mmCIF file of C-alpha atoms and ligand atoms in Angstrom:
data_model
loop_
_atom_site.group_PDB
_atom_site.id
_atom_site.type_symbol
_atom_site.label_atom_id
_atom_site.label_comp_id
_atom_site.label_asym_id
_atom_site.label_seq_id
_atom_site.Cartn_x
_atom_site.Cartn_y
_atom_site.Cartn_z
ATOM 1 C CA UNK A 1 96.932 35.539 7.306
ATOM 2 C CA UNK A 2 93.375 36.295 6.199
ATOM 3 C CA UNK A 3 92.954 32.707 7.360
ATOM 4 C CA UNK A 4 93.819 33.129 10.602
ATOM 5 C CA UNK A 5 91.953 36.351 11.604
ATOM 6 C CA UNK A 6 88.824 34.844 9.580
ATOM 7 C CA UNK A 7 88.945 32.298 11.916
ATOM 8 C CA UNK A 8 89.917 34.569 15.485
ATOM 9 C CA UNK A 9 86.810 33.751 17.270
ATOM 10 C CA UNK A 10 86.491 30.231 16.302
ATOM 11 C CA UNK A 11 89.991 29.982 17.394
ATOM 12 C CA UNK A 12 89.164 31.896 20.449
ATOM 13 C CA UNK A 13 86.515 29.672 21.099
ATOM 14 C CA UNK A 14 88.236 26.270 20.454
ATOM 15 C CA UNK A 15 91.283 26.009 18.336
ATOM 16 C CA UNK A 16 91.150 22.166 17.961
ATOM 17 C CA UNK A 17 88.548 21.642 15.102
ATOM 18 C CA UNK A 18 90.094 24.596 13.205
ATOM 19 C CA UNK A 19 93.564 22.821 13.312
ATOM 20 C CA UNK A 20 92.310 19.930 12.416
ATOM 21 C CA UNK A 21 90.549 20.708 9.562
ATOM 22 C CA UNK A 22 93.574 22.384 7.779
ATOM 23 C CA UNK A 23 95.975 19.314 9.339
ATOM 24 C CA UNK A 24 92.967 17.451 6.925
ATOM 25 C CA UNK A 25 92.954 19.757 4.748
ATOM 26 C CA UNK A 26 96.748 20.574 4.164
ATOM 27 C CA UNK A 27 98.612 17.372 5.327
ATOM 28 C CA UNK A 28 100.355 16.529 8.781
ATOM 29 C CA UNK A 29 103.201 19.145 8.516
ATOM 30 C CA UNK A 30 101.692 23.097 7.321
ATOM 31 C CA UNK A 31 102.386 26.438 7.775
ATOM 32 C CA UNK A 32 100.177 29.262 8.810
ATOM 33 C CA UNK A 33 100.384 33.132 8.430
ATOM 34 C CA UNK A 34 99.311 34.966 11.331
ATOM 35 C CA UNK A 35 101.293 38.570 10.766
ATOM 36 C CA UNK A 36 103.166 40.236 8.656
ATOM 37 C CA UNK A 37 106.510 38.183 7.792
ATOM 38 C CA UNK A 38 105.759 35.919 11.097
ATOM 39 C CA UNK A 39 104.155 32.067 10.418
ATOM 40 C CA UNK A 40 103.558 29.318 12.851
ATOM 41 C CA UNK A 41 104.334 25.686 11.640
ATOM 42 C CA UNK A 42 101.803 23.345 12.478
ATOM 43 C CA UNK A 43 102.848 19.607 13.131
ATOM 44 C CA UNK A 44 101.209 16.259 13.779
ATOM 45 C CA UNK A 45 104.530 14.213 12.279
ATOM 46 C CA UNK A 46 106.131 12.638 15.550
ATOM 47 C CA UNK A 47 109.320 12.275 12.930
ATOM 48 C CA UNK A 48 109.293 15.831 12.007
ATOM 49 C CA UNK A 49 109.197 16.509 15.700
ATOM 50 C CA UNK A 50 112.047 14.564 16.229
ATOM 51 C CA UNK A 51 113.882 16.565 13.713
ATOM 52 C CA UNK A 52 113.303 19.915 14.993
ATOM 53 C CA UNK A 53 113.873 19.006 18.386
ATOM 54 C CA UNK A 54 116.416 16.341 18.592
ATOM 55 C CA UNK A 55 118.381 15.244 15.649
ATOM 56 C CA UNK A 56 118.813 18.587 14.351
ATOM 57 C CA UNK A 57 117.925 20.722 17.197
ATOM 58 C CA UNK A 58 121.446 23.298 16.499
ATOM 59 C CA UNK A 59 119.499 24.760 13.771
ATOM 60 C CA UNK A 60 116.666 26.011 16.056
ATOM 61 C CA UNK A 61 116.084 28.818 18.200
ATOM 62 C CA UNK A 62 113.103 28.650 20.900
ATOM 63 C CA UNK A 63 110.476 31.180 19.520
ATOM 64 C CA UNK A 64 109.878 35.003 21.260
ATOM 65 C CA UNK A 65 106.752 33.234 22.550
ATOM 66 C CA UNK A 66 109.262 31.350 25.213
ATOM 67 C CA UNK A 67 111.648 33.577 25.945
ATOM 68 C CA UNK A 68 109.934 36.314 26.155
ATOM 69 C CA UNK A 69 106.409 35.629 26.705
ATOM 70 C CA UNK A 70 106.687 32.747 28.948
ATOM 71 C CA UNK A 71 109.687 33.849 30.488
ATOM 72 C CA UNK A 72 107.925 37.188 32.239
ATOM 73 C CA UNK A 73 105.915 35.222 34.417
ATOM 74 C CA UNK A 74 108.232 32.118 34.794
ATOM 75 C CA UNK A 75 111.749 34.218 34.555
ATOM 76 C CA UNK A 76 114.587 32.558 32.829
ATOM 77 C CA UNK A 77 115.117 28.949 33.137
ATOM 78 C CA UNK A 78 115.612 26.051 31.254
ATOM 79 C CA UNK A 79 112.386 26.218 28.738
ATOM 80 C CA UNK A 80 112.801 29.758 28.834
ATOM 81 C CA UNK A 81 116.305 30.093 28.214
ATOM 82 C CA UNK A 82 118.842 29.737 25.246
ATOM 83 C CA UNK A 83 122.225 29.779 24.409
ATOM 84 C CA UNK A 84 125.206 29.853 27.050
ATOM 85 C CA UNK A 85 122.777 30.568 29.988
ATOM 86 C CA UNK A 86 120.597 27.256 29.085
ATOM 87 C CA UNK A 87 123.550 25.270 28.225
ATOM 88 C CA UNK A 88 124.609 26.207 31.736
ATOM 89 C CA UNK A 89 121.390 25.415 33.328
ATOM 90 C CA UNK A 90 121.027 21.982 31.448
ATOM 91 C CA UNK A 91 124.350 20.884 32.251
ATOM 92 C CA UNK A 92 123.933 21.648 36.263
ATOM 93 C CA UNK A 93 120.017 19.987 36.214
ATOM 94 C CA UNK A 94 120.442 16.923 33.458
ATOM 95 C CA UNK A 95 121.779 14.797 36.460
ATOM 96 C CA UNK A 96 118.741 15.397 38.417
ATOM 97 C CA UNK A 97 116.322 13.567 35.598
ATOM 98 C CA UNK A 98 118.959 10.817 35.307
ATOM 99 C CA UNK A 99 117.060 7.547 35.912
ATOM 100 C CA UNK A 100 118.757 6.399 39.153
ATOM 101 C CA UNK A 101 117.490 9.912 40.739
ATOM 102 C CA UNK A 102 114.183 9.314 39.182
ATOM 103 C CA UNK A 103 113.982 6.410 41.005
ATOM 104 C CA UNK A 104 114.442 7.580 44.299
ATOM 105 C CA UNK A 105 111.036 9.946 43.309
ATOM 106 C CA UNK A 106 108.873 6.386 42.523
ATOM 107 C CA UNK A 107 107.230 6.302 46.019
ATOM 108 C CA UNK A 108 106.429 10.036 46.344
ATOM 109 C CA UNK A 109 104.673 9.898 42.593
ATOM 110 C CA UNK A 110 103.161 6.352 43.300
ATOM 111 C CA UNK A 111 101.462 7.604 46.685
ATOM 112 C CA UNK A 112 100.188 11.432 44.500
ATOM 113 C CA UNK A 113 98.578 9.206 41.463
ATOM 114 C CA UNK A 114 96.990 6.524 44.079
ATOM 115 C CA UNK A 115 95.639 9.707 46.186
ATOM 116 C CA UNK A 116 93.828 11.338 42.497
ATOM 117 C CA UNK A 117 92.877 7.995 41.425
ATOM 118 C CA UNK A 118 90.890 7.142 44.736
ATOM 119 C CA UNK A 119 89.383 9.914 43.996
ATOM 120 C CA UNK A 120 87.255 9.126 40.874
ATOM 121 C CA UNK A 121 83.827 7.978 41.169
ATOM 122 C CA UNK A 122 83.027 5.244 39.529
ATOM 123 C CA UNK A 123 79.721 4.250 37.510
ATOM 124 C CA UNK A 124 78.924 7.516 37.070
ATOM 125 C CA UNK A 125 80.374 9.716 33.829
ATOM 126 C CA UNK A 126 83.190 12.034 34.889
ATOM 127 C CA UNK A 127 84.695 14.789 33.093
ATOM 128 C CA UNK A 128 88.332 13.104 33.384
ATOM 129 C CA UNK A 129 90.591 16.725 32.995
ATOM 130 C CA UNK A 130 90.522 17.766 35.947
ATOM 131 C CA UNK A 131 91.000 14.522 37.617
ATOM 132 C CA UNK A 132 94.360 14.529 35.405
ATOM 133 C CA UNK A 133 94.900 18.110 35.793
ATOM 134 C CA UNK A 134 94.981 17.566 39.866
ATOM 135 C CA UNK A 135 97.183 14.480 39.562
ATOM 136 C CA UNK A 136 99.806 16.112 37.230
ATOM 137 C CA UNK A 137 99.932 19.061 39.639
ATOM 138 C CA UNK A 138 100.042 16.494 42.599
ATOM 139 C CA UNK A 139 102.868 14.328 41.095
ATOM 140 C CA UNK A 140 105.258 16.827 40.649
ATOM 141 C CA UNK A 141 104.708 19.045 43.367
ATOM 142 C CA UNK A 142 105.489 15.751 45.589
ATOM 143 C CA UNK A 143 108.175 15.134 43.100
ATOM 144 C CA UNK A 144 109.981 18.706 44.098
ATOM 145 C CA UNK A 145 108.863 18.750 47.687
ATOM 146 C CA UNK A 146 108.110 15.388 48.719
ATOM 147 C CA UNK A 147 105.496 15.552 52.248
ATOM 148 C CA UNK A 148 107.143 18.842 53.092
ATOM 149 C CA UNK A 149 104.830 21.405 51.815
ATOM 150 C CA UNK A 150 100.879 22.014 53.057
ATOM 151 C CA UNK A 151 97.703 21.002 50.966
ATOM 152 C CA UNK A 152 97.024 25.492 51.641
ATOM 153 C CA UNK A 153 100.483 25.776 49.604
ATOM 154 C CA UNK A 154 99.818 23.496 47.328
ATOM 155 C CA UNK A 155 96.550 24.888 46.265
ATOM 156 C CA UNK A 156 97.899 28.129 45.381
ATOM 157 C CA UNK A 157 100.680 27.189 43.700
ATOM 158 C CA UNK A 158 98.032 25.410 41.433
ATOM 159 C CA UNK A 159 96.119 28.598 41.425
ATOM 160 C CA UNK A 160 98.732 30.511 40.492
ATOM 161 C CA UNK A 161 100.377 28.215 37.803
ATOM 162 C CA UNK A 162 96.906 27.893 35.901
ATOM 163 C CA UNK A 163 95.928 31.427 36.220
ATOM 164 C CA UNK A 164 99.329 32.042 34.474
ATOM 165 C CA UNK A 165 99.008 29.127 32.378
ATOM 166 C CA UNK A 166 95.844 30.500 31.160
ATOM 167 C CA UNK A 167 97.009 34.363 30.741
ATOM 168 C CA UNK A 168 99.618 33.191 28.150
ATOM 169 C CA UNK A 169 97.154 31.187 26.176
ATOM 170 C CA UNK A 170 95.063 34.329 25.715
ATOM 171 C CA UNK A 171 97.801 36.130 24.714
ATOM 172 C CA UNK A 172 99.005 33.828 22.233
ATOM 173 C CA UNK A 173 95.357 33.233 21.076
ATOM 174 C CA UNK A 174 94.809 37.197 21.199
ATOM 175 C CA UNK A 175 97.989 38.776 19.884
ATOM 176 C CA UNK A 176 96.236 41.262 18.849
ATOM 177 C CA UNK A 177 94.878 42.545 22.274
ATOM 178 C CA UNK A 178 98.351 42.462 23.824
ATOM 179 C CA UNK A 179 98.244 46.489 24.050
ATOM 180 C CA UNK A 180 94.702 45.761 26.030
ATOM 181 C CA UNK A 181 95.999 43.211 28.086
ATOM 182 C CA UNK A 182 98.703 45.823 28.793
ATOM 183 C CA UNK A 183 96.759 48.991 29.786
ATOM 184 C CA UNK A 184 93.808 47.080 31.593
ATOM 185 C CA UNK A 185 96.354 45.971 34.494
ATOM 186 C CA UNK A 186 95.748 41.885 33.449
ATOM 187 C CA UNK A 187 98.940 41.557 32.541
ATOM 188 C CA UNK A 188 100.172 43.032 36.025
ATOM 189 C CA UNK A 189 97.729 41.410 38.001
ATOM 190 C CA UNK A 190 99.813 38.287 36.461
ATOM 191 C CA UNK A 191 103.230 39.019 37.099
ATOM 192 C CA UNK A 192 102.267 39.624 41.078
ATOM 193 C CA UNK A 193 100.483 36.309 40.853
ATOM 194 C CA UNK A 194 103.914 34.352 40.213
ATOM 195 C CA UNK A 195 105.865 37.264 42.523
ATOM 196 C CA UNK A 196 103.248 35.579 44.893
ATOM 197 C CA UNK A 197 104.042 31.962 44.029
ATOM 198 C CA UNK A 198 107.997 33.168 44.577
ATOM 199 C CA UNK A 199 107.406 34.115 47.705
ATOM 200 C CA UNK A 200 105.798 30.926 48.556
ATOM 201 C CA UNK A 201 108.993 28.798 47.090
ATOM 202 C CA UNK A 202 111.457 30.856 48.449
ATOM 203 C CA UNK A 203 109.675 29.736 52.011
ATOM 204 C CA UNK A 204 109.739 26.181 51.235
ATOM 205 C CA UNK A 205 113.582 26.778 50.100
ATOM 206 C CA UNK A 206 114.728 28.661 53.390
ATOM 207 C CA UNK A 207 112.760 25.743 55.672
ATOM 208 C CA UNK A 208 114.492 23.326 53.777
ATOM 209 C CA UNK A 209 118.101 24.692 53.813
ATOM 210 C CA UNK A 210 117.640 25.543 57.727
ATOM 211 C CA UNK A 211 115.928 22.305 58.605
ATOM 212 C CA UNK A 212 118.892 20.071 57.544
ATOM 213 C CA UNK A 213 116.735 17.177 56.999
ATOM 214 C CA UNK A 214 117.181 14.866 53.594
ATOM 215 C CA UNK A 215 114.515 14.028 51.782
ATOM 216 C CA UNK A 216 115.615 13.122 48.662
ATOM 217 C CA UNK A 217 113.508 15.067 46.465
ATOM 218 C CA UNK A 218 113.961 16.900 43.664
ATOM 219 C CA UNK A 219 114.355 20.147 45.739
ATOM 220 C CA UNK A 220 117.085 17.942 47.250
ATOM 221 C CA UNK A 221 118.910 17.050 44.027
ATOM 222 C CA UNK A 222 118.270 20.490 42.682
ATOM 223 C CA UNK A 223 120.133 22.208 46.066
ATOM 224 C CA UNK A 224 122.967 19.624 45.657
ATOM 225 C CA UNK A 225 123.460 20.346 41.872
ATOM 226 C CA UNK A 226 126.823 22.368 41.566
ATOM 227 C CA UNK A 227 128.585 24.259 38.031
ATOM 228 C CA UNK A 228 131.440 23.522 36.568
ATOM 229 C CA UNK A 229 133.161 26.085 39.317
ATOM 230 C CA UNK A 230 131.545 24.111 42.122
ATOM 231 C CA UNK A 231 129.099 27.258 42.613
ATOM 232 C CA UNK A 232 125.022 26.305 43.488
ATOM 233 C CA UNK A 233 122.282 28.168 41.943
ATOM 234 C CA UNK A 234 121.287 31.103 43.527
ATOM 235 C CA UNK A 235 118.286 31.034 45.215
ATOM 236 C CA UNK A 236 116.296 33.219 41.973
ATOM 237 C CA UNK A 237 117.697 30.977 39.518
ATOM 238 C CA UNK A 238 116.045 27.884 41.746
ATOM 239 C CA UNK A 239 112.960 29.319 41.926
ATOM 240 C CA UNK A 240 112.518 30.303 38.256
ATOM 241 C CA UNK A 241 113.750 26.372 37.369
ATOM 242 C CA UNK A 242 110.834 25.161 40.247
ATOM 243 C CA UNK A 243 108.298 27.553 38.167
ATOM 244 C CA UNK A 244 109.109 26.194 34.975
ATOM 245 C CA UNK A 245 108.721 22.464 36.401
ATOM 246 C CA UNK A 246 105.623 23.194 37.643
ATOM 247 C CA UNK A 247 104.479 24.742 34.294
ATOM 248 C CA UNK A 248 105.908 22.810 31.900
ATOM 249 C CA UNK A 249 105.316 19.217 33.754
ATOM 250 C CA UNK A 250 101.600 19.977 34.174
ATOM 251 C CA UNK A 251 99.181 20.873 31.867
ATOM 252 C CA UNK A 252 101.559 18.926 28.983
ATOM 253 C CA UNK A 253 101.017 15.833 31.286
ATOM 254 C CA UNK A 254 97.390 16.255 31.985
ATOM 255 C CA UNK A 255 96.137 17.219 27.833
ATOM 256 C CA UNK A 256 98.384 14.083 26.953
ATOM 257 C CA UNK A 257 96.473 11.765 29.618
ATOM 258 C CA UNK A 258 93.211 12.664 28.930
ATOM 259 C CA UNK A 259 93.605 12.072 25.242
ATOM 260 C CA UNK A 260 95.025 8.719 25.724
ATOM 261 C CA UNK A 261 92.233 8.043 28.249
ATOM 262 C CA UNK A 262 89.796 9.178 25.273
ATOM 263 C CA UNK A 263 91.758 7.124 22.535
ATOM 264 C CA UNK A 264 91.641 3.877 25.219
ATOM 265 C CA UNK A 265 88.116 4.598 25.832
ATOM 266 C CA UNK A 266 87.783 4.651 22.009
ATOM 267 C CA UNK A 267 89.688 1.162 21.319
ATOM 268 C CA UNK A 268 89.053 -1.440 23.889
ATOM 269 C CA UNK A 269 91.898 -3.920 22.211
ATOM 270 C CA UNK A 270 94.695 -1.295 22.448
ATOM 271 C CA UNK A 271 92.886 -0.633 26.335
ATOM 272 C CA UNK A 272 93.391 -4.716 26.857
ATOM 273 C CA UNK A 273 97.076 -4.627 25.798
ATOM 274 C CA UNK A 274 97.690 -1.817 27.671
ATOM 275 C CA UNK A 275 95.978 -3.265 30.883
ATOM 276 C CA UNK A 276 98.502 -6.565 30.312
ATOM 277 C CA UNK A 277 101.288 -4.252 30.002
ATOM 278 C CA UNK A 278 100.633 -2.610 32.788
ATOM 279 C CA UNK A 279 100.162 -6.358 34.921
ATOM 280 C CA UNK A 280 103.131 -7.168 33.761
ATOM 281 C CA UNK A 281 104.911 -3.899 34.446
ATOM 282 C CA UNK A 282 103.555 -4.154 38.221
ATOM 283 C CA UNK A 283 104.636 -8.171 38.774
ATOM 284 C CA UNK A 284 108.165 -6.922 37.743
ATOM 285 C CA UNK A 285 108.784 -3.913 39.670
ATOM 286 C CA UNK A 286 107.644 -5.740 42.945
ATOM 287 C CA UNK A 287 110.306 -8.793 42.045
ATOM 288 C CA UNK A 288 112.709 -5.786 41.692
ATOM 289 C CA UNK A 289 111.885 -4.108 44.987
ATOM 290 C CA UNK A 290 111.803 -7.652 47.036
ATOM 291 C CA UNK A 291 114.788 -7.901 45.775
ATOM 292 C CA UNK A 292 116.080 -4.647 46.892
HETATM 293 C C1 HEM B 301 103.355 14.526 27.965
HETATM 294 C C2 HEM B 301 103.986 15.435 28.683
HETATM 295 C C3 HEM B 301 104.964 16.422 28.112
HETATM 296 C C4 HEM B 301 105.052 16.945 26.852
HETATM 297 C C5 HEM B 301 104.150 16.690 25.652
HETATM 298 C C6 HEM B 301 106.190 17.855 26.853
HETATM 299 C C7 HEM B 301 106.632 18.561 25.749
HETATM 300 C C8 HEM B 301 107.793 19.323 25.715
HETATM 301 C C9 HEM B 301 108.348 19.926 24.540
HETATM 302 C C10 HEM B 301 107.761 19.827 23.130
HETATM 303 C C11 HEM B 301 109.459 20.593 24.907
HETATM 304 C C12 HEM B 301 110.416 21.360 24.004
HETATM 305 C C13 HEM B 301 110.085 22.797 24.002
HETATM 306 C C14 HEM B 301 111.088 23.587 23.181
HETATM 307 O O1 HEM B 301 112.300 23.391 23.295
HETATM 308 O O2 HEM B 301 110.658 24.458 22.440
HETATM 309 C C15 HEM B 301 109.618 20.425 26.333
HETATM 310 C C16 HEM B 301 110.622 20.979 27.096
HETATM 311 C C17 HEM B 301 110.706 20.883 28.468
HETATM 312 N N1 HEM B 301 109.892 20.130 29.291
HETATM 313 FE FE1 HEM B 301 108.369 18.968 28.699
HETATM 314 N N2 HEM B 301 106.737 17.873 28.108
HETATM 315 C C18 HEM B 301 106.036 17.021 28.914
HETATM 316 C C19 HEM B 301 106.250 16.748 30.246
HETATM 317 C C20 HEM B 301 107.178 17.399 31.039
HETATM 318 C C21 HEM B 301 107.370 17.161 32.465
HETATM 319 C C22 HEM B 301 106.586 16.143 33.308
HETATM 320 C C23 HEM B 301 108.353 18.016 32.886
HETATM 321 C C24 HEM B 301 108.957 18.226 34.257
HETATM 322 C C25 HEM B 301 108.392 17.963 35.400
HETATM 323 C C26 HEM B 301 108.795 18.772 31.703
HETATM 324 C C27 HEM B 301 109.774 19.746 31.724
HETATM 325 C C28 HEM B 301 110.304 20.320 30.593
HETATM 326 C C29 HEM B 301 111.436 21.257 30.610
HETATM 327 C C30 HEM B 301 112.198 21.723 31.856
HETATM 328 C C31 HEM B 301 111.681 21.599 29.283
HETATM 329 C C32 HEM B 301 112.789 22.530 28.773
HETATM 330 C C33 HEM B 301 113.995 21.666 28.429
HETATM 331 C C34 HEM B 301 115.148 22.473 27.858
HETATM 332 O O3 HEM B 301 114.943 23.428 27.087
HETATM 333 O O4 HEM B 301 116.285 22.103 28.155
HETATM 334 N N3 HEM B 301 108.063 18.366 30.627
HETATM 335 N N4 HEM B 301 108.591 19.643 26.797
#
């Protein structure tokens, strides 16, 4: 514990070298004090990951720090949820990430990670995040809403998701400021933020419903998805799912692409393999759409 509030405003500051000296330190799989009775594993073991969240995922509960933390800016859906009400959720949405309905999604992301891409600069050095960042946001935004929502929306909804994004990490990073956070009106000025972003969805939601028009997105899919009873989600339950898709499909994507850019960048074989892959990869999907 002593540790950990030794090391606040180095951990404040940038949490990565800290964690990786005790991963060096202390092995790939450690445990960390950080109150009284409460500990945070630490894990860099894709097998122990594996464990906890797939082969033996029954014996785990999501931590306070999703369902409650997360879930008063996102409101209750599937990352946020647990027990019947997720089991519910998963079973209605599950279909929707099915691979045949991913397909139908290909052109929308293809045409959102062109767009970004254009967009870089070359010969000249780039910070590479935010290029990521924008093309993360960009993919699934056109994901959920294919060409029906404006760039004006769209920014916000970045906005929005970020500024949230980035209240939660200070929280988790400053527990003990929560009371602060709290009296100062922060915490407030967050929650209207994503009331904000609601308001904005449920807009997109109504057009959508009253236009009558197909698209075939993910909105789509998600309005078509029905319970056991044959019921649809209401239109709250949608928009907390949308938030959470936006949150959780963003800044995961966009950390875990700019560290395999840096680890390419780092080992030009494993960047030549991957280039051939990727040929290869290309050749076959237009044989499979000529086909089509
Ligand atoms: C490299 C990128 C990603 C990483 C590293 C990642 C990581 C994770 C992890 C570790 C969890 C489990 C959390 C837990 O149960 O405690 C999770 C859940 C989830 N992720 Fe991702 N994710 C990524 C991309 C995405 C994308 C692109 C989307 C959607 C657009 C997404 C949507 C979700 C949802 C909805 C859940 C909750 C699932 C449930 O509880 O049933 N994620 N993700």
């Amino acid at each position: 514990m002593l540790k950990f509030y030794g090391n606040a405003a180095r951990i404040l500051k940038n949490p990565l070298p800290f964690h990786h000296e005790n991963f060096e330190k202390l092995g790939d799989t450690f445990r960390l004090k950080i109150g009284l009775g409460s500990s945070v594993v630490f894990s860099r073991d894709a097998g122990f990951a594996q464990y906890v969240l797939q082969k033996n995922q029954k014996n785990y509960t999501k931590s306070p720090i999703q369902t409650e933390e997360v879930a008063k800016y996102l409101g209750k859906g599937l990352l946020t949820s647990e027990g019947e009400h997720w089991r519910r959720q998963r079973k209605l949405i599950q279909p929707a990430f099915h691979k045949k309905q991913l397909i139908q999604l290909l052109d929308s992301m293809d045409a959102a990670i062109k767009a970004e891409l254009n967009k870089i600069e070359t010969d000249s050095q780039i910070d590479i995040f935010p290029t990521f960042n924008d093309l993360a946001f960009q993919t699934v935004v056109k994901s959920l809403f294919s060409s029906a929502v404006g760039q004006k929306e769209i920014d916000r909804l970045q906005y929005i998701t970020e500024a949230a994004q980035q209240m939660l990490v200070r929280e988790l990073r400053q527990p003990y400021l929560g009371w602060w956070f709290s009296l100062t009106g922060i915490v407030k000025k967050h929650t209207d933020l994503t009331d904000e972003a609601r308001a904005i969805l449920q807009d997109l939601v109504e057009k959508r419903k009253q236009s009558g028009i197909r698209e075939n997105d993910l909105l789509d899919m998600l309005l078509d998805a029905r319970y056991d009873d044959g019921t649809a989600m209401d239109n709250k339950q949608l928009i907390d799912e949308i938030l959470i898709l936006f949150t959780a499909g963003h800044e995961t994507t966009s950390n875990a692409l700019t560290f395999i850019a840096q680890l390419l960048a780092r080992h030009p074989d494993a960047q030549d393999k991957v280039a051939e892959e990727a040929d290869k990869a290309n050749k076959l999907n237009l044989s499979l759409f000529e086909k089509i």
